[in-house]
Each structure stands twice: as C-alpha cells, then as structure tokens.
Coordinates of C-alpha atoms in Angstrom, one line a residue:
X1 CA 96.1 129.4 114.6
X2 CA 98.1 129.9 118.0
X3 CA 100.0 126.8 117.2
X4 CA 101.3 128.1 114.0
X5 CA 102.1 131.6 115.9
X6 CA 104.0 129.6 118.5
X7 CA 105.9 127.3 115.7
X8 CA 106.9 130.4 113.7
X9 CA 107.9 132.6 117.0
X10 CA 110.3 129.8 118.0
X11 CA 113.3 130.6 115.9
X12 CA 113.0 134.3 116.5
X13 CA 112.7 134.0 120.0
X14 CA 115.8 131.6 120.0
X15 CA 117.5 134.3 118.1
X16 CA 117.3 137.1 120.5
X17 CA 117.8 134.7 123.3
X18 CA 121.2 133.7 121.7
X19 CA 121.8 137.3 121.3
X20 CA 121.1 138.1 124.8
X21 CA 123.0 135.2 126.2
X22 CA 126.1 136.4 123.7
X23 CA 126.0 139.8 125.2
X24 CA 125.9 138.6 128.9
X25 CA 128.9 136.5 128.2
X26 CA 131.0 139.1 126.4
X27 CA 130.2 141.6 129.6
X28 CA 131.3 139.0 131.9
X29 CA 134.6 138.4 130.0
X30 CA 135.0 142.1 130.1
X31 CA 134.7 142.2 133.6
X32 CA 137.3 139.9 134.4
X33 CA 139.8 142.7 133.1
X34 CA 141.2 144.5 136.3
X35 CA 139.7 147.6 136.4
X36 CA 141.3 151.4 136.8
X37 CA 144.6 150.3 134.7
X38 CA 145.8 153.5 132.9
X39 CA 146.2 152.5 129.0
X40 CA 146.3 156.2 127.6
X41 CA 147.7 159.2 129.0
X42 CA 147.5 163.0 127.2
X43 CA 149.7 165.8 128.3
X44 CA 147.3 168.6 128.1
X45 CA 150.4 171.2 128.6
X46 CA 151.7 170.3 125.2
X47 CA 150.4 172.0 122.4
X48 CA 151.3 169.3 120.0
X49 CA 149.4 166.6 122.0
X50 CA 152.5 164.5 122.8
X51 CA 151.4 161.0 124.2
X52 CA 152.9 158.7 126.4
X53 CA 151.1 155.2 125.6
X54 CA 151.8 151.5 125.6
X55 CA 151.1 152.0 121.8
X56 CA 154.9 153.5 121.2
X57 CA 154.9 155.5 118.2
X58 CA 151.2 155.5 117.4
X59 CA 150.4 158.8 118.6
X60 CA 147.5 159.7 116.3
X61 CA 145.8 156.1 117.2
X62 CA 146.4 157.1 120.6
X63 CA 144.6 160.4 120.2
X64 CA 141.7 158.6 118.6
X65 CA 141.1 156.2 121.1
X66 CA 141.6 158.7 123.6
X67 CA 138.6 160.7 122.0
X68 CA 136.3 157.6 122.2
X69 CA 137.1 156.3 125.6
X70 CA 138.1 159.0 127.9
X71 CA 134.4 159.6 129.4
X72 CA 135.6 161.8 132.1
X73 CA 138.1 163.8 130.0
X74 CA 140.7 163.5 132.7
X75 CA 143.2 162.7 129.9
X76 CA 143.9 159.2 131.1
X77 CA 141.9 156.4 129.3
X78 CA 141.6 153.5 131.9
X79 CA 140.4 149.8 131.4
X80 CA 136.9 151.0 133.2
X81 CA 136.1 153.5 130.9
X82 CA 136.6 150.9 128.0
X83 CA 134.6 148.3 129.7
X84 CA 131.9 151.1 130.1
X85 CA 132.0 152.0 126.5
X86 CA 131.7 148.6 124.9
X87 CA 128.9 147.7 127.0
X88 CA 126.9 150.6 126.2
X89 CA 127.7 150.9 122.4
X90 CA 126.9 146.8 122.7
X91 CA 123.9 147.2 124.5
X92 CA 122.4 149.9 121.6
X93 CA 123.4 147.4 118.9
X94 CA 121.4 144.7 120.8
X95 CA 118.4 146.8 121.0
X96 CA 118.9 147.3 117.3
X97 CA 119.0 143.4 116.6
X98 CA 115.9 143.2 118.8
X99 CA 113.9 145.8 116.9
X100 CA 114.9 144.1 113.2
X101 CA 114.2 140.8 114.8
X102 CA 111.0 141.7 116.3
X103 CA 110.0 143.5 112.8
X104 CA 110.8 140.1 110.9
X105 CA 109.0 138.2 113.6
X106 CA 105.9 140.3 113.1
X107 CA 106.2 140.1 109.2
X108 CA 106.2 136.3 109.2
X109 CA 103.4 136.0 111.7
X110 CA 101.0 138.1 109.0
X111 CA 102.0 135.9 106.3
X112 CA 99.3 133.2 105.5
X113 CA 100.1 129.7 105.7
X114 CA 100.1 127.6 102.4
X115 CA 97.1 125.4 101.4
X116 CA 99.1 122.4 101.7
X117 CA 99.9 123.3 105.7
X118 CA 96.3 123.7 106.1
X119 CA 95.2 120.6 104.1
X120 CA 97.4 118.5 106.4
X121 CA 96.3 120.2 109.5
X122 CA 92.5 120.8 108.9
X123 CA 91.3 120.0 112.5
X124 CA 93.6 122.8 113.6
X125 CA 92.6 125.6 111.4
X126 CA 88.8 124.5 110.6
X127 CA 87.4 126.0 113.6
X128 CA 83.9 127.7 114.1
X129 CA 85.0 130.4 116.7
X130 CA 84.6 134.0 115.4
X131 CA 88.3 134.7 115.6
X132 CA 89.3 131.4 113.6
X133 CA 87.3 132.0 110.9
X134 CA 88.2 135.9 110.6
X135 CA 91.9 134.9 110.4
X136 CA 91.0 132.3 108.1
X137 CA 89.1 134.8 105.6
X138 CA 91.7 137.2 106.0
X139 CA 94.5 134.6 105.0
X140 CA 92.5 133.3 102.2
X141 CA 92.1 136.6 100.9
X142 CA 96.1 137.2 100.8
X143 CA 96.4 134.1 99.0
X144 CA 93.7 134.8 96.6
X145 CA 92.2 131.3 97.0
X146 CA 89.3 130.2 94.4
X147 CA 85.8 131.3 95.4
X148 CA 87.1 134.4 97.4
X149 CA 85.3 137.4 96.7
X150 CA 87.6 140.5 95.3
X151 CA 86.1 142.7 98.0
X152 CA 87.8 140.1 100.5
X153 CA 90.7 140.2 98.9
X154 CA 91.3 143.9 98.5
X155 CA 90.4 144.4 102.3
X156 CA 92.9 141.6 103.1
X157 CA 95.8 143.5 100.9
X158 CA 94.8 146.8 102.6
X159 CA 95.3 145.1 106.2
X160 CA 98.4 143.6 105.0
X161 CA 99.7 147.0 103.6
X162 CA 98.7 148.8 106.9
X163 CA 100.3 146.3 108.9
X164 CA 103.7 146.3 106.9
X165 CA 104.0 149.9 107.1
X166 CA 103.6 149.9 111.0
X167 CA 105.9 146.8 111.4
X168 CA 108.9 149.2 109.2
X169 CA 107.8 152.5 111.5
X170 CA 108.1 150.7 114.6
X171 CA 111.4 148.6 113.8
X172 CA 112.5 152.3 112.6
X173 CA 111.7 154.2 115.2
X174 CA 112.9 151.6 118.0
X175 CA 116.5 151.2 116.3
X176 CA 117.0 154.8 115.8
X177 CA 115.8 155.7 119.2
X178 CA 118.2 152.8 120.6
X179 CA 121.2 154.5 118.5
X180 CA 120.6 157.8 120.8
X181 CA 118.9 159.7 117.9
X182 CA 116.6 162.4 119.0
X183 CA 113.6 161.3 117.7
X184 CA 111.4 164.6 118.6
X185 CA 113.5 166.7 116.4
X186 CA 113.4 164.1 113.6
X187 CA 109.9 164.2 114.0
X188 CA 109.3 167.8 114.1
X189 CA 111.6 168.0 111.0
X190 CA 109.4 165.2 109.3
X191 CA 106.4 167.2 110.4
X192 CA 107.6 170.1 108.7
X193 CA 109.0 168.4 105.7
X194 CA 105.6 166.3 105.4
X195 CA 103.5 170.0 105.5
X196 CA 105.9 170.9 102.6
X197 CA 105.7 167.8 100.5
X198 CA 102.0 167.5 101.1
X199 CA 101.3 171.0 99.4
X200 CA 103.7 170.0 96.8
X201 CA 102.1 167.1 95.8
X202 CA 98.4 167.6 96.6
X203 CA 97.1 165.8 93.8
X204 CA 99.6 163.0 94.3
X205 CA 98.1 162.5 98.3
X206 CA 94.7 163.0 97.0
X207 CA 94.7 160.5 94.6
X208 CA 96.5 158.1 97.2
X209 CA 93.7 159.0 99.6
X210 CA 90.8 158.2 97.1
X211 CA 92.6 154.9 96.3
X212 CA 92.1 153.9 100.0
X213 CA 88.6 155.2 99.8
X214 CA 87.7 153.2 96.8
X215 CA 89.3 150.1 98.6
X216 CA 87.1 150.3 101.6
X217 CA 84.2 151.7 100.3
X218 CA 84.0 149.2 97.1
X219 CA 82.1 151.6 94.2
X220 CA 83.4 149.0 91.8
X221 CA 85.9 146.2 91.7
X222 CA 88.2 144.6 89.2
X223 CA 86.1 143.1 86.2
X224 CA 83.0 145.3 86.8
X225 CA 81.3 147.1 83.8
X226 CA 80.9 150.9 84.4
X227 CA 80.1 153.7 82.9
X228 CA 82.1 157.0 83.9
X229 CA 81.2 160.4 82.0
X230 CA 81.7 159.4 78.3
X231 CA 83.7 156.1 79.1
X232 CA 82.3 152.9 79.3
X233 CA 84.5 149.8 79.8
X234 CA 85.7 147.1 82.1
X235 CA 87.9 147.9 85.3
X236 CA 91.0 146.2 84.5
X237 CA 93.2 147.5 87.7
X238 CA 92.7 149.7 90.8
X239 CA 95.7 151.1 91.6
X240 CA 96.6 153.6 94.7
X241 CA 97.5 156.3 92.2
X242 CA 94.6 155.6 89.2
X243 CA 92.3 153.3 87.8
X244 CA 92.6 151.7 84.4
X245 CA 89.3 150.9 82.4
X246 CA 89.3 149.0 79.2
X247 CA 87.0 150.6 76.7
X248 CA 83.9 148.3 75.4
X249 CA 83.7 150.5 72.2
X250 CA 87.1 151.4 70.8
X251 CA 89.2 149.2 73.0
X252 CA 91.3 151.9 74.3
X253 CA 92.6 151.8 78.1
X254 CA 91.7 155.2 79.8
X255 CA 94.2 155.5 82.9
X256 CA 91.8 157.6 85.5
X257 CA 93.2 159.3 88.3
X258 CA 91.4 158.0 91.6
X259 CA 90.4 161.6 92.4
X260 CA 88.5 162.5 89.6
X261 CA 86.6 158.9 89.6
X262 CA 85.2 159.5 92.9
X263 CA 84.5 163.1 92.2
X264 CA 81.8 162.4 89.2
X265 CA 78.8 160.3 89.2
X266 CA 79.7 156.3 88.2
X267 CA 77.0 153.8 87.2
X268 CA 78.3 150.4 88.1
X269 CA 76.3 148.2 85.6
X270 CA 77.5 144.9 87.1
X271 CA 75.9 145.9 90.4
X272 CA 72.5 146.1 88.9
X273 CA 69.7 144.0 90.5
X274 CA 68.7 143.3 86.8
X275 CA 69.5 144.2 83.1
X276 CA 66.5 146.1 81.3
X277 CA 65.1 145.2 77.7
X278 CA 63.5 148.4 76.2
X279 CA 61.9 148.2 73.0
X280 CA 59.6 151.0 71.6
X281 CA 57.4 150.2 69.0
X282 CA 55.8 152.7 66.7
X283 CA 51.8 152.6 66.7
X284 CA 50.6 152.3 62.6
X285 CA 48.6 155.3 61.7
X286 CA 45.6 152.7 60.4
X287 CA 44.9 151.3 63.8
X288 CA 41.8 152.4 65.3
X289 CA 42.6 154.7 68.3
X290 CA 40.1 152.9 70.4
X291 CA 39.9 149.3 70.0
X292 CA 42.7 148.7 67.5
X293 CA 45.4 150.3 70.1
X294 CA 43.9 148.0 72.9
X295 CA 44.2 144.8 70.5
X296 CA 47.7 145.9 69.7
X297 CA 49.0 146.4 72.9
X298 CA 47.8 143.3 74.2
X299 CA 49.3 141.5 71.4
X300 CA 52.9 142.8 72.3
X301 CA 52.5 142.4 75.8
X302 CA 51.9 138.7 75.2
X303 CA 55.0 138.4 72.9
X304 CA 57.0 140.3 75.6
X305 CA 56.0 138.1 78.5
X306 CA 56.2 135.1 76.3
X307 CA 59.8 136.1 75.8
X308 CA 61.2 137.5 79.4
X309 CA 58.7 136.2 82.0
X310 CA 60.8 133.1 82.9
X311 CA 63.8 135.2 83.5
X312 CA 62.7 138.4 84.7
X313 CA 63.1 139.7 88.7
X314 CA 59.8 141.9 88.0
X315 CA 56.7 141.9 86.0
X316 CA 57.5 143.2 82.3
X317 CA 56.1 146.5 81.8
X318 CA 53.9 147.8 78.5
X319 CA 53.2 151.5 78.4
X320 CA 51.6 153.8 75.7
X321 CA 53.7 157.0 74.5
X322 CA 51.5 160.0 73.5
X323 CA 53.0 163.0 71.5
X324 CA 51.3 166.4 71.2
X325 CA 47.8 164.6 70.5
X326 CA 46.9 163.0 73.4
X327 CA 44.0 161.2 71.5
X328 CA 46.3 159.4 69.0
X329 CA 49.6 157.0 70.8
X330 CA 52.3 157.3 68.7
X331 CA 54.5 154.5 70.3
X332 CA 54.4 151.3 72.8
X333 CA 57.0 151.1 75.2
X334 CA 58.2 147.5 76.2
X335 CA 60.1 147.0 79.1
X336 CA 61.5 143.7 80.5
X337 CA 63.9 143.3 83.7
X338 CA 66.1 140.4 83.1
X339 CA 68.2 138.5 86.1
X340 CA 71.7 140.3 86.1
X341 CA 73.2 136.4 86.3
X342 CA 72.2 136.2 82.8
X343 CA 74.7 138.4 81.4
X344 CA 74.8 141.3 78.7
X345 CA 75.3 138.8 76.0
X346 CA 72.1 136.7 76.7
X347 CA 70.1 139.5 77.2
X348 CA 70.9 141.0 73.9
X349 CA 70.4 137.8 72.3
X350 CA 67.2 137.8 74.2
X351 CA 66.4 141.3 73.0
X352 CA 66.8 140.0 69.4
X353 CA 64.6 137.4 69.5
X354 CA 61.7 139.8 71.0
X355 CA 62.4 142.1 68.1
X356 CA 62.2 139.4 65.6
X357 CA 58.7 138.3 67.1
X358 CA 57.6 141.6 66.8
X359 CA 58.5 142.2 63.6
X360 CA 56.9 139.0 62.1
X361 CA 53.7 140.1 63.9
X362 CA 53.6 143.2 62.3
X363 CA 54.2 141.9 59.0
X364 CA 51.5 139.3 59.4
X365 CA 49.1 142.2 60.9
X366 CA 50.0 144.2 57.3
X367 CA 49.3 141.3 55.2
X368 CA 45.7 140.6 56.9
X369 CA 43.4 142.0 54.7
X370 CA 41.5 145.1 56.7
X371 CA 37.8 144.3 57.8
X372 CA 35.2 145.5 55.6

C-alpha cells in the first residue's frame, strides 16, 4: 500500500516541483530588470489627472496601471513596485495551485485500486498486518466486490464521502486564505447563515442526520425484509434523506423519511435467528378431557417434530390453550423454530406440509369408530 501511495504521489509531487521552479525562475528573470526606474508619473496637482509616461497618449491605461502598482502612493510607479506586485500575486496563485493539486492528490490516494492491479501484485497487497487488512477491506467495500457484506460497503462509502467533503473544505479554505479572503469574517457569516438555514430546513437536516445514523448503526440494510407500522416489504434503497420500501402486499414503493423510520418501532424480519411456524389446532368436542386430550396432543407433537425437528434451532413447543372453562382445553398451539437460512418460501411450504399432515390425522381420527 505504501508503494501504491508513492506511485500515485509521484505525478502530483512533480507538478508542484515544476510549478515552484517555474515561479522561482520567473522571479529571477524579473530581478534582472533594473530597480527604481520610474515608468509612470501622476501630477497630483492637476484635477484631470494629467499623466506623462512612456505610454504616450494612453492616459487612462496609465492611470489604471498606477492604481495597481503604486504601492507607496507617491504618484510614481517604478520597476521595483511592479516586481514586488507580480511576485506577491504570483505567490498567492502558486498557493492556490498547491491547494488544488493537494486536493487532487488526496482524492486519488483514497480511490481504490482496480482488481486487475491487485491481482498483478498479490504479494504486495495481501499482507496479514492489521493496517493492510483494514485498507484492503475498505477498498473492497468501495468497489463492491463480490462477497463483501453490505454493512462493509455502507461504512466504506460513508468514510469515503467524509474524506471527500474534508478534502474539498481544506482546498477551499487554503485557496481563499491564499487569495487574501478574510476567513474569520466569512466563517462568521457562514455560521449565522448556517443557523438561519438550519431553522428553515430543520426537517431536511434531521433526515440527513438520521440517514447518517442508519448508515452507522445499521438497523437494516438494502434487501432486508422489515415491518414498519403498517408497511411490510423489502428495503430497496437507503438514502441520506429517505428510505424506499417495496411493499410485499401491494407492490407499492413507499418513500419514508429517515427521521420517521428511526422514530417508530421497526421489526427487521431478516435478522431473526429463526423463522417461526405457528399452527393452532382446535380440540374436538368429542375428546375425553383427560386421556383423550393427552393422546391428541401427543400425536400432534409427533407430527410437528417429524416435520421441523431436523431444521429447527431449538426444540419445538406444544401447548394447550384454555378458554373460560379451565377443565376443557379449546386448542393446541404448535410452534416450530426454523433456521433463518431456510428462507420464507421454504418455511411456508414446510408449514403447508405440516397442516396437511394434521388435516390427514384429523380425518383418520374422525373416521375411526368410537370405542364401545
């Protein structure tokens, strides 16, 4: 990574060295001009600004040059004053050029190398130290490499945007300071303006901050199946201002402000450790409350275990539900806990098979003749 940084830095260092040598050479050329030679004189006693200069007949132009170069305001522009003027102004422009070049330099340093570059230099980039691995992981997230988790990509993008904003602010501050702009006054005006804009756009700023919190805390990511209030769907896009949810029921795309998303309870179904299967089976009225119910529950538990036990993360549960009459159970609640990796579609198919098994058992039981 150090070699990559040095390689990318060479051309920008070369640019700055070339600009510095060019400025130094130009300053030396200016120094060859004899000093204190009067070029323009203004007669301050005349009201019309009568000018006598080497620029014969160009009074207006001479007045303009005098206003630029007459540093001591003595009415005479000399070669020394012109030399000082050009050296000072060109030095300011040189600093502006440095600020822009450094910003470009930093922007290229934070740009991830292509996969082709990494493949050609595997021994250089595939190091085991923590810094190399962290840089490699960050750049992989920026490129969106296959197998990189979305959380890593989001964090990398957030860091990259923060670096980009910092680079732009640094370049603007340095360039304006070099040009002689009063940054204290500008920052004060910006602070007052920021407060006014903040009050005028509280909702926008609030949504932006909420978007940053979503990126940092990761309550959900793109592709997650969530339930927020009465909206259930997949997260299509997480933006700085809002989040788009594709409804699984109606097919609509809901655009929800980030502040509202964080302001209400949200259920992320994609981050459950298991997907539940819940089936409620009514207890037939003809069953004996003591021995018949026990056999009935035992048969349902056997059917539940036979279907879900191999894919469960914990032991299935069977529980009797009672109503007003505590001596007569109303239903049997069956609960299975299926691995989340199975997916909703497979779990729904599994639930359908379980219900078919239960329905078949109930039909056989009803067709069985009652004991004398």
